[in-house]
């Protein structure tokens, strides 16, 4: 499931990140925010009146805002934690 | 290059570096609860217990030594010793947020690998406690191999301890720090995670205030209503709360003017004091209460952490004009003044996004325009309620601000299709936790603004007004000549010449006269009008009694007043903005472009307003 489809406030883990859809600097910034395979994520808020706005999500302890096209590059899985 | 030991404060954005810097040096650097408050290096002095001074530098926050934007570049350069004219720091104080340890430790490990003498300030332990985290600084110190001190920068907790350790570090025998081999990013991240887990002794789930507030504040519909509501209340308050203090200042100025009039014989010196200084400069100082109310709201937005929420809400709209929500923060800051707003664009990574934001920043209504709006609104817009509790004057002010924002969005869209064409950067931002601002911080911020404003009144506004008074007072009209002093003066003649261009858009000679000195500072438009009418009144007691607003109402038709307001939405004139744009864009090309398009827009907007109002028979 993509991060964009993850129901709000349901804890999940990052399964896979498609770095190829991100520019190198965007990829780096997301990595610096702690985004990596195995990181815990939780979608908190979807912005935008027409559902096209950014997404606020929790990565580890940090809350981060990103656009949907970036969030769509992140595949997540719900269920028990695995080695990060 | 200073010979003092140099210590740099480094760390992630919003970790509390500037708060720590202020607490240690007594400086008053701007704080704000959002990433990217500090955008340039700032040095201060700190005395060790033996009296030895140390130079401390506060740096912009960054997530790694791989800079993403111009402000982060500065941090990298200083830390690596590449900053021109500055030696490499002798020691680092790494500031980490205790409530966000995993993430901040990754950067801390990257910095530790540089091998510089280092202390870690484990800051914001109060917030970590609020989040139910219990940390063991000793474990962290052991794991990192450097001293770790728990601090609460804003409550000055842990500072003595920090100073002591710093002293030990600078006095002590140089010791070898582990210079880590260039490590792979993921390995460092894992190590940071491990250390964080070891440091966190206990974690009790706690009620998360931030998540609860954000359910409303970030809600697509309610959040937007809240944002607009906040702005609306802000402009209502600018009028509703300021009446009494303004009346007081006005009464005070009038009393002085009257005292001077009775004490001094009529003559050129009395005219200088009364027309130039008291009525001229005084007409601007009167707006101090309104400016402070505006700043109160801006400071609250910045200190609570709401700024990033506003950016989040606006991102969708900003994306439509080719910008990102990130740009909304410098734009909101430009409500105070375009200059810090333009500097704050350094946090924008994409150069074209940044340039576009710089070019539209002057369209945001800065506080220097407030006196101009307030004088005209006060004179021409009746003070009645359109709805219960909603004053018409505040509503008009809100609309003027809104017009500036809408204008900025349209211009951004056009620029993005032409001169700054290209793919736009994305929107990636950390969202800070909400904090309730401390009253003393807000009061200090207001005090600083009041001082800045009064200094401006005492220097630049004073000087421009005096020069204008001189140009208006000479040459003197010969006795018995029926022409007015203003018409006869140098300034009056220049203005009459300029008026040929401005007449078609409804501007009279007095406006032409006010616009030139307003280049120095926009408020001067008000003091200039006050001086003109004060000189014009001469000895006419009845006229002297009338306020500037009343005089304007007598002399200007409504369409002219509205056109004047429309002109100031775009108000191209402000030399400092031009200068800072030149500096931030490294050349004259963009500032000239900016001034050109702003003048064109101001002219067209004023013209359309005037012609429409006249056609509607408002004259
Ligand atoms: N509760 C609490 N708040 C703090 C502490 N230190 C700083 N703050 C607040 O945290 C916010 C950020 O502080 P700053 O000092 O501006 O952070 P900074 O590291 O300089 O941030 P940038 O300049 O953006 O990199 C401000 O609102 C401060 O008032 C602390 O120890 N406890
Ligand atoms: Mg700072």
XYZ file of C-alpha atoms and ligand atoms in Angstrom:
736
model
C 0.000 0.000 0.000
C 1.232 3.488 -0.753
C 1.642 6.054 1.984
C -1.024 8.120 0.207
C -3.535 5.288 0.693
C -2.651 4.555 4.287
C -5.637 5.281 6.551
C -5.030 8.174 8.916
C -3.500 7.407 12.296
C -2.781 3.790 11.558
C 0.799 2.876 12.489
C 2.764 1.312 9.642
C 6.280 0.619 8.431
C 8.058 1.643 5.281
C 8.453 -1.287 2.961
C 10.001 0.240 -0.090
C 10.904 3.663 -1.394
C 11.042 4.412 -5.088
C 13.912 6.896 -5.010
C 13.793 7.247 -8.779
C 10.713 9.504 -8.697
C 12.457 11.923 -6.322
C 15.113 14.417 -7.345
C 18.452 13.789 -5.640
C 17.991 16.742 -3.277
C 14.442 15.727 -2.382
C 15.598 12.187 -1.754
C 18.353 13.449 0.458
C 16.058 15.685 2.469
C 13.630 12.807 3.023
C 16.492 10.596 4.143
C 17.578 13.317 6.536
C 14.013 13.368 7.880
C 14.582 9.718 8.747
C 12.699 8.140 5.864
C 14.157 4.749 5.126
C 13.028 1.193 4.647
C 11.796 -0.112 7.995
C 11.076 3.310 9.502
C 7.776 3.649 11.347
C 5.296 5.943 9.639
C 1.833 7.198 10.397
C -0.299 9.399 8.164
C -1.759 12.198 10.271
C -3.528 14.701 8.044
C -4.384 15.129 4.400
C -4.410 18.733 3.288
C -6.211 20.463 0.447
C -9.913 20.973 -0.079
C -9.961 18.719 -3.109
C -7.719 16.045 -1.671
C -4.741 17.250 -3.701
C -2.887 18.980 -0.930
C 0.162 17.807 0.988
C 0.208 15.051 3.594
C 1.415 15.408 7.159
C 2.899 12.208 8.472
C 4.980 10.980 11.290
C 8.355 9.447 10.484
C 9.803 8.056 13.675
C 9.291 10.876 16.167
C 9.262 13.621 13.617
C 6.218 15.124 11.905
C 6.851 16.003 8.300
C 4.802 17.630 5.555
C 5.274 16.392 2.014
C 3.414 16.512 -1.259
C 1.368 13.585 -2.469
C 3.667 12.766 -5.357
C 6.469 12.199 -2.872
C 4.297 10.234 -0.467
C 3.183 8.047 -3.377
C 6.784 6.926 -3.817
C 6.667 5.310 -0.385
C 5.174 1.819 -0.040
C 4.124 0.929 3.468
C 2.931 -2.131 5.295
C 0.952 -2.417 8.473
C 1.605 -5.146 10.973
C 4.297 -6.116 13.432
C 7.599 -4.294 13.500
C 10.592 -5.714 11.729
C 14.260 -4.900 11.968
C 14.826 -1.312 10.817
C 40.140 37.603 12.031
C 39.591 37.510 15.752
C 42.107 35.870 18.035
C 39.442 34.855 20.534
C 38.509 31.216 20.782
C 35.667 30.635 18.344
C 32.789 28.345 19.299
C 29.942 27.534 16.929
C 26.402 26.466 17.800
C 25.258 23.863 15.302
C 22.392 21.478 14.973
C 19.101 20.724 13.308
C 16.652 23.525 12.574
C 14.450 24.511 15.511
C 16.640 22.712 18.065
C 16.966 25.909 20.128
C 20.377 27.153 18.981
C 19.371 30.786 18.913
C 17.603 30.484 22.258
C 20.824 29.064 23.692
C 22.871 31.759 21.980
C 20.694 34.481 23.506
C 20.857 32.901 26.939
C 24.653 32.602 26.807
C 25.539 35.956 25.250
C 22.640 38.187 26.257
C 21.941 38.820 22.578
C 18.407 39.130 21.267
C 18.420 36.985 18.171
C 15.053 36.265 16.710
C 13.463 33.014 17.895
C 10.561 31.272 16.296
C 8.936 27.893 16.511
C 9.524 26.836 12.925
C 12.564 25.611 11.011
C 14.578 28.279 9.232
C 14.325 31.253 11.592
C 18.047 32.026 11.557
C 19.344 32.498 8.017
C 22.790 34.006 8.559
C 25.667 33.611 10.966
C 25.588 35.858 13.978
C 28.425 36.328 16.448
C 28.318 37.282 20.118
C 30.588 37.353 23.169
C 30.467 35.083 26.128
C 32.699 35.397 29.192
C 34.128 32.324 30.870
C 34.355 32.257 34.654
C 37.983 33.460 34.546
C 36.793 36.436 32.515
C 38.260 35.202 29.277
C 36.000 36.166 26.372
C 34.905 33.609 23.826
C 33.327 34.339 20.478
C 30.137 32.346 20.019
C 28.450 32.077 16.620
C 24.830 31.169 16.064
C 24.260 29.383 12.769
C 21.277 28.513 10.616
C 19.945 25.047 11.357
C 20.582 22.281 8.867
C 19.917 18.565 8.645
C 23.370 17.564 7.428
C 26.574 19.042 6.079
C 25.155 18.575 2.595
C 23.408 21.916 2.193
C 20.037 22.063 0.477
C 19.531 25.833 0.521
C 21.646 29.013 0.766
C 21.235 29.363 4.544
C 22.424 25.803 5.133
C 25.428 26.531 2.943
C 26.551 29.143 5.475
C 26.523 26.579 8.279
C 28.536 24.113 6.235
C 31.088 26.778 5.306
C 31.558 28.005 8.863
C 31.867 24.524 10.333
C 34.322 23.433 7.661
C 36.345 26.625 8.045
C 35.572 27.748 4.501
C 33.822 30.944 5.463
C 35.759 33.864 4.025
C 37.541 35.913 6.666
C 36.852 33.516 9.496
C 38.905 30.773 11.059
C 37.549 27.322 11.658
C 35.707 27.067 15.013
C 37.893 25.880 17.894
C 34.965 23.986 19.341
C 31.377 23.075 18.564
C 28.309 23.062 20.736
C 25.929 20.650 19.072
C 22.348 21.398 20.029
C 19.986 18.446 19.872
C 16.279 18.318 20.581
C 15.706 15.780 23.346
C 12.235 15.020 22.025
C 13.543 14.150 18.573
C 16.693 12.334 19.500
C 17.073 9.706 16.764
C 16.943 12.298 14.081
C 19.113 14.943 15.664
C 21.727 12.421 16.760
C 22.335 11.403 13.157
C 23.518 14.908 12.338
C 25.356 15.076 15.663
C 27.334 11.954 14.722
C 28.142 13.495 11.347
C 29.468 16.585 13.139
C 31.389 14.564 15.720
C 33.201 12.805 12.908
C 34.822 16.156 12.057
C 37.029 15.624 15.092
C 36.579 19.093 16.606
C 36.349 19.531 20.390
C 32.637 19.232 21.066
C 29.955 19.533 23.705
C 26.424 18.305 23.170
C 23.571 20.372 24.592
C 20.605 18.090 25.109
C 18.039 20.848 24.780
C 14.273 20.980 25.215
C 14.271 18.336 27.912
C 11.094 19.995 29.181
C 9.305 19.167 25.942
C 10.642 15.630 26.012
C 9.187 15.243 29.488
C 5.886 16.611 28.231
C 5.962 13.884 25.600
C 6.563 11.260 28.292
C 10.248 10.650 27.534
C 12.794 10.100 30.258
C 16.401 10.433 29.118
C 19.747 9.628 30.660
C 22.325 12.229 29.659
C 25.133 10.165 31.177
C 24.403 7.269 28.844
C 24.405 9.625 25.902
C 27.737 11.131 26.997
C 29.266 7.676 27.288
C 27.990 6.588 23.910
C 29.131 9.749 22.142
C 32.402 10.148 24.024
C 31.827 13.874 24.609
C 30.245 15.861 27.459
C 26.453 16.028 27.286
C 24.548 18.695 29.203
C 20.791 18.788 29.636
C 19.455 22.276 28.956
C 16.222 24.177 28.681
C 17.466 27.179 26.759
C 14.368 29.318 27.197
C 14.370 28.822 30.963
C 18.133 29.255 31.200
C 18.461 25.813 32.753
C 21.797 24.023 32.476
C 23.684 27.102 31.297
C 26.224 27.269 34.112
C 27.064 23.668 33.578
C 27.433 24.275 29.859
C 29.714 27.261 30.439
C 31.865 25.183 32.799
C 32.276 22.383 30.317
C 33.091 24.877 27.594
C 35.793 26.347 29.786
C 37.241 22.938 30.452
C 37.170 22.190 26.759
C 38.965 25.400 25.772
C 41.478 25.339 28.628
C 42.131 21.661 28.754
C 44.904 19.869 27.014
C 43.912 19.150 23.454
C 42.610 15.643 23.328
C 42.137 13.441 20.399
C 38.608 13.161 19.159
C 37.660 10.180 17.139
C 37.688 11.324 13.553
C 35.288 8.860 12.063
C 36.058 7.548 8.655
C 33.564 8.846 6.126
C 30.658 6.662 7.053
C 27.787 5.539 4.995
C 24.571 7.478 5.671
C 22.537 4.433 6.634
C 25.180 3.160 9.018
C 25.226 6.499 10.831
C 21.433 6.522 10.981
C 21.354 3.057 12.513
C 23.994 4.014 15.025
C 21.998 7.136 15.958
C 18.906 4.996 16.436
C 20.786 2.614 18.665
C 22.195 5.419 20.838
C 18.794 7.063 21.070
C 17.215 3.818 22.268
C 19.950 3.433 24.866
C 19.484 7.004 26.085
C 15.723 6.803 26.424
C 15.172 5.242 29.814
C 11.433 5.247 29.788
C 8.732 6.208 27.395
C 5.193 6.665 28.656
C 2.584 7.404 26.073
C 1.201 10.873 26.719
C -1.614 12.931 25.408
C -0.346 14.646 22.307
C -1.551 18.195 22.272
C -0.107 18.859 18.836
C -1.999 16.063 17.093
C -5.263 17.170 18.656
C -4.874 20.810 17.630
C -3.745 19.831 14.153
C -6.953 17.901 13.551
C -8.617 21.282 13.314
C -5.700 23.486 12.219
C -4.767 21.253 9.269
C -8.308 20.286 8.336
C -8.879 21.137 4.677
C -12.005 23.176 5.383
C -11.879 24.191 9.056
C -8.151 24.850 8.861
C -8.632 27.304 6.025
C -11.513 28.978 7.851
C -9.287 29.238 10.912
C -6.443 30.804 8.923
C -8.693 33.380 7.272
C -10.417 33.971 10.607
C -7.074 34.653 12.290
C -6.075 37.173 9.642
C -9.497 38.768 9.845
C -9.378 39.132 13.627
C -5.887 40.582 13.267
C -7.102 43.454 11.097
C -10.176 44.074 13.191
C -7.940 44.272 16.240
C -5.624 46.755 14.546
C -8.544 49.189 14.664
C -10.547 48.034 17.624
C -7.668 47.966 20.102
C -5.816 51.051 18.968
C -8.372 53.839 19.351
C -7.578 54.789 22.924
C -3.756 54.760 22.693
C -3.848 56.655 19.392
C -6.093 59.330 20.864
C -3.629 59.655 23.711
C -0.613 60.133 21.456
C -2.527 62.565 19.271
C -3.603 64.581 22.263
C -0.042 64.649 23.507
C 1.366 65.828 20.145
C -1.292 68.522 19.895
C -0.514 69.763 23.371
C 3.174 70.092 22.484
C 2.373 71.830 19.200
C 0.145 74.315 21.029
C 2.737 74.892 23.709
C 5.367 75.623 21.061
C 2.975 77.935 19.224
C 2.355 80.023 22.322
C 5.945 79.949 23.516
C 7.670 80.933 20.271
C 7.074 83.931 18.051
C 5.767 83.226 14.578
C 8.641 82.605 12.236
C 10.628 80.125 10.283
C 11.928 78.286 13.353
C 8.473 77.824 14.809
C 7.246 76.555 11.472
C 10.130 74.087 11.427
C 9.242 72.731 14.862
C 5.502 72.644 14.421
C 5.015 71.890 10.714
C 8.068 69.777 10.171
C 8.748 67.898 13.346
C 5.652 67.748 15.508
C 3.051 67.510 12.790
C 5.244 65.719 10.269
C 7.039 63.093 12.312
C 4.247 63.035 14.886
C 1.746 62.024 12.226
C 3.680 58.776 11.783
C 4.460 58.074 15.439
C 0.724 58.078 16.066
C 0.547 54.692 14.353
C 2.805 52.940 16.838
C -0.136 51.223 18.602
C -1.515 49.803 15.359
C 1.893 48.555 14.282
C 2.434 46.887 17.632
C -0.945 45.157 17.445
C -0.042 43.813 14.008
C 3.291 42.600 15.332
C 1.657 41.003 18.311
C -0.249 38.719 15.973
C 2.751 37.969 13.766
C 4.904 37.155 16.808
C 2.195 34.850 18.138
C 1.947 33.022 14.817
C 5.725 32.592 14.733
C 6.133 31.512 18.333
C 3.315 28.980 18.542
C 4.397 26.908 15.561
C 1.389 27.932 13.476
C 3.566 29.264 10.623
C 4.278 25.796 9.251
C 0.572 24.933 9.490
C -0.220 28.004 7.414
C 2.397 26.846 4.907
C 0.770 23.396 4.843
C -2.677 24.834 4.204
C -1.436 27.175 1.510
C 0.704 24.640 -0.332
C -2.098 23.582 -2.662
C -2.785 27.156 -3.699
C 0.904 28.011 -3.888
C 1.490 24.986 -6.111
C -1.064 26.373 -8.556
C 1.036 29.500 -9.023
C 4.242 27.497 -9.247
C 5.502 27.993 -5.705
C 5.472 25.842 -2.603
C 3.943 26.286 0.812
C 7.448 26.908 2.078
C 7.412 30.299 0.324
C 4.365 31.289 2.342
C 6.480 31.726 5.479
C 8.746 34.472 4.090
C 5.654 36.045 2.578
C 3.840 36.095 5.913
C 6.951 37.593 7.511
C 6.816 40.301 4.872
C 3.656 41.593 6.554
C 6.109 42.967 9.070
C 8.679 44.154 6.551
C 9.792 42.879 3.170
C 13.461 42.956 4.157
C 13.482 40.076 6.673
C 10.991 38.382 4.375
C 13.405 38.538 1.458
C 16.252 37.323 3.674
C 14.089 34.432 4.860
C 13.826 33.188 1.262
C 17.321 31.806 1.808
C 15.608 28.763 3.271
C 14.084 27.987 -0.137
C 16.164 25.362 -1.882
C 15.057 25.844 -5.474
C 16.713 28.963 -6.972
C 13.776 29.797 -9.234
C 11.284 29.367 -6.395
C 13.457 31.616 -4.330
C 13.787 34.332 -6.968
C 10.041 34.340 -7.587
C 9.392 34.677 -3.870
C 11.854 37.573 -3.595
C 10.184 39.354 -6.491
C 6.698 39.127 -4.999
C 7.648 39.811 -1.369
C 7.153 43.604 -1.750
C 3.525 42.948 -2.686
C 2.805 41.727 0.796
C 1.593 44.715 2.791
C 4.455 45.661 5.086
C 3.877 47.482 8.344
C 5.272 50.709 6.866
C 2.198 50.841 4.649
C -0.101 50.583 7.635
C 0.077 54.319 8.503
C -0.742 55.198 4.899
C -3.729 52.875 4.798
C -4.821 53.926 8.254
C -4.807 57.655 7.473
C -6.821 57.242 4.295
C -9.220 54.670 5.737
C -9.665 56.788 8.843
C -10.525 59.815 6.722
C -12.707 58.277 4.025
C -14.212 55.076 5.366
C -16.908 55.611 7.980
C -16.290 53.898 11.318
C -19.432 51.810 11.424
C -20.118 48.114 11.731
C -20.996 46.160 8.613
C -22.027 43.241 10.787
C -22.282 43.105 14.560
C -18.707 43.230 15.808
C -17.218 43.630 12.324
C -16.050 47.147 11.686
C -16.058 48.515 8.146
C -12.613 50.072 8.562
C -11.027 46.801 9.657
C -12.818 45.055 6.818
C -11.421 47.467 4.236
C -7.952 47.000 5.699
C -8.387 43.218 5.462
C -9.390 43.616 1.800
C -6.315 45.728 1.058
C -4.076 43.041 2.545
C -5.984 40.414 0.623
C -5.538 42.429 -2.572
C -1.793 42.395 -1.952
C -1.797 38.615 -1.489
C -3.938 37.989 -4.563
C -1.748 40.369 -6.558
C 1.345 38.491 -5.374
C -0.140 35.140 -6.431
C -1.058 36.426 -9.889
C 2.358 37.965 -10.397
C 4.035 34.736 -9.230
C 2.018 32.796 -11.764
C 3.025 35.153 -14.559
C 6.679 35.109 -13.510
C 6.645 31.322 -13.365
C 5.365 31.220 -16.931
C 7.980 33.684 -18.163
C 11.157 34.863 -16.465
C 11.433 32.172 -13.803
C 10.072 29.385 -15.963
C 10.928 25.802 -15.056
C 9.927 22.919 -12.852
C 9.207 24.076 -9.344
C 10.682 22.549 -6.225
C 8.544 20.414 -3.954
C 7.263 20.993 -0.460
C 9.110 19.144 2.269
C 9.007 20.571 5.746
C 9.370 19.496 9.296
C 6.367 20.419 11.464
C 7.321 21.606 14.940
C 5.261 20.823 18.009
C 3.025 23.597 19.226
C 4.333 25.645 22.080
C 2.531 28.209 24.149
C 4.613 31.389 23.745
C 6.102 32.848 26.868
C 4.680 36.314 27.572
C 8.115 37.807 28.203
C 9.291 36.666 24.739
C 6.314 38.314 23.080
C 6.761 41.480 25.139
C 10.450 41.588 24.290
C 9.595 41.182 20.600
C 7.095 44.039 20.809
C 9.555 46.217 22.666
C 12.189 45.591 19.985
C 9.701 46.538 17.264
C 8.697 49.692 19.120
C 12.346 50.711 19.412
C 12.978 49.999 15.734
C 9.908 51.977 14.728
C 10.740 54.965 16.908
C 14.329 54.905 15.679
C 13.023 54.950 12.139
C 10.805 57.872 13.055
C 13.758 59.621 14.663
C 16.177 59.072 11.794
C 14.955 58.294 8.321
C 11.422 59.671 8.674
C 12.695 62.685 10.573
C 15.387 63.437 7.980
C 13.087 63.033 4.997
C 10.493 65.213 6.633
C 13.014 67.926 7.465
C 14.357 67.924 3.932
C 10.839 68.111 2.599
C 10.025 70.946 4.977
C 13.079 72.846 3.690
C 12.110 72.291 0.092
C 8.571 73.395 0.895
C 9.584 76.472 2.824
C 11.964 77.974 0.314
C 11.991 80.174 -1.562
C 9.608 82.186 0.630
C 6.598 83.755 -0.950
C 7.175 87.530 -1.022
C 4.810 89.449 1.229
C 1.638 90.394 -0.520
C 1.990 87.744 -3.222
C -1.226 85.730 -3.366
C 0.370 82.389 -4.422
C 0.557 79.830 -1.660
C 3.856 78.964 -0.024
C 3.618 75.365 -1.204
C 3.047 76.358 -4.846
C 5.929 78.784 -4.684
C 8.425 76.375 -3.101
C 10.996 74.179 -4.825
C 9.179 71.013 -3.767
C 5.880 72.404 -4.996
C 7.352 73.138 -8.408
C 8.919 69.701 -8.715
C 5.639 68.118 -7.692
C 3.720 70.148 -10.250
C 6.062 68.785 -12.906
C 5.620 65.206 -11.725
C 1.913 65.717 -11.484
C 1.647 65.821 -15.273
C 2.304 62.076 -15.248
C 0.209 61.289 -12.207
C -2.809 63.469 -12.929
C -4.454 60.948 -15.273
C -4.757 58.467 -12.410
C -6.417 61.013 -10.173
C -3.418 62.090 -8.095
C -3.218 65.714 -7.048
C -0.117 67.763 -6.514
C 0.054 66.942 -2.818
C 0.207 63.231 -3.553
C 2.968 63.770 -6.094
C 4.760 65.706 -3.416
C 4.391 62.910 -0.886
C 5.465 60.086 -3.178
C 9.041 61.239 -3.736
C 10.220 61.336 -0.104
C 8.238 58.141 0.506
C 11.034 56.383 -1.402
C 13.072 56.599 1.784
C 10.346 55.020 3.903
C 6.760 54.503 2.959
C 5.410 56.113 6.123
C 6.936 59.376 4.957
C 3.987 59.675 2.587
C 1.934 60.409 5.697
C 4.368 62.778 7.370
C 4.850 64.566 4.036
C 1.124 65.171 3.655
C 0.956 66.363 7.238
C 3.790 68.814 6.622
C 2.264 70.087 3.394
C -1.077 70.768 5.026
C 0.509 72.208 8.104
C 2.476 74.731 6.026
C -0.529 75.353 3.835
C -2.618 76.254 6.837
C -0.207 79.016 7.779
C -1.760 80.957 10.648
C -5.314 79.925 9.992
C -6.367 78.784 13.467
C -9.414 76.933 12.228
C -7.362 74.913 9.774
C -4.639 74.176 12.301
C -7.226 72.656 14.590
C -8.215 70.079 12.019
C -6.564 66.674 11.961
C -4.724 65.378 8.923
C -7.618 63.015 8.209
C -10.136 65.856 8.233
C -7.969 67.952 5.941
C -7.660 65.093 3.483
C -11.396 64.563 3.548
C -11.940 68.234 2.731
C -9.504 68.346 -0.125
C -9.499 64.959 -1.840
C -12.374 63.517 -3.803
C -13.128 59.916 -2.844
C -11.841 58.418 -6.145
C -8.460 60.071 -5.530
C -8.255 58.570 -2.050
C -9.151 55.119 -3.351
C -6.591 55.416 -6.155
C -3.978 56.379 -3.580
C -4.795 53.226 -1.582
C -4.572 51.116 -4.741
C -1.190 52.648 -5.532
C 0.108 51.655 -2.123
C -0.960 48.031 -2.527
C 1.908 47.855 -5.020
C 3.884 50.798 -3.640
C 7.094 50.255 -5.575
C 9.052 52.823 -3.647
C 11.284 51.650 -0.830
C 15.019 52.008 -1.202
C 15.940 49.436 1.450
C 13.917 46.734 -0.280
C 15.680 47.499 -3.546
C 19.043 47.312 -1.796
C 18.363 43.978 -0.118
C 17.050 42.526 -3.363
C 20.238 43.576 -5.077
C 22.283 41.857 -2.392
C 20.254 38.654 -2.363
C 20.189 38.328 -6.148
C 23.789 39.481 -6.673
C 23.183 42.255 -9.140
C 21.016 45.048 -10.413
C 19.045 43.062 -12.941
C 16.324 41.734 -10.626
C 15.864 44.768 -8.388
C 15.393 46.921 -11.491
C 12.967 44.432 -12.931
C 11.091 44.408 -9.639
C 10.825 48.176 -9.404
C 9.745 48.366 -13.034
C 6.918 45.896 -12.757
C 5.763 47.303 -9.421
C 5.579 50.846 -10.805
C 3.650 49.649 -13.816
C 1.201 47.727 -11.640
C 0.801 50.573 -9.162
C 0.043 53.004 -11.966
C -2.445 50.733 -13.682
C -4.161 49.722 -10.438
C -4.484 53.323 -9.258
C -5.727 54.355 -12.685
C -8.368 51.652 -12.918
C -9.535 52.420 -9.380
C -9.802 56.133 -10.120
C -11.592 55.761 -13.430
C -13.997 53.168 -12.090
C -14.791 55.174 -8.973
C -15.315 58.309 -11.036
C -17.537 56.473 -13.499
C -19.591 55.168 -10.591
C -20.122 58.745 -9.515
C -18.294 58.401 -6.199
C -16.560 61.729 -6.779
N 10.160 24.337 25.661
C 11.339 24.730 25.175
N 11.349 25.507 24.076
C 12.542 25.890 23.590
C 13.766 25.494 24.176
N 14.773 26.039 23.445
C 14.189 26.733 22.464
N 12.851 26.664 22.539
C 11.847 27.228 21.628
O 11.971 26.505 20.430
C 11.802 27.324 19.300
C 13.017 27.249 18.415
O 14.110 27.864 19.044
P 15.245 28.616 18.236
O 16.283 29.009 19.207
O 14.658 29.662 17.363
O 15.764 27.422 17.332
P 16.999 27.412 16.313
O 17.724 26.150 16.559
O 17.760 28.670 16.414
O 16.213 27.307 14.952
P 16.714 27.759 13.469
O 17.269 29.122 13.589
O 15.450 27.724 12.671
O 17.665 26.739 13.018
C 11.516 28.704 19.835
O 10.127 28.883 19.835
C 12.072 28.667 21.252
O 11.360 29.536 22.086
C 13.717 24.656 25.339
O 14.724 24.253 25.902
N 12.480 24.317 25.777
Mg 18.093 30.095 15.124
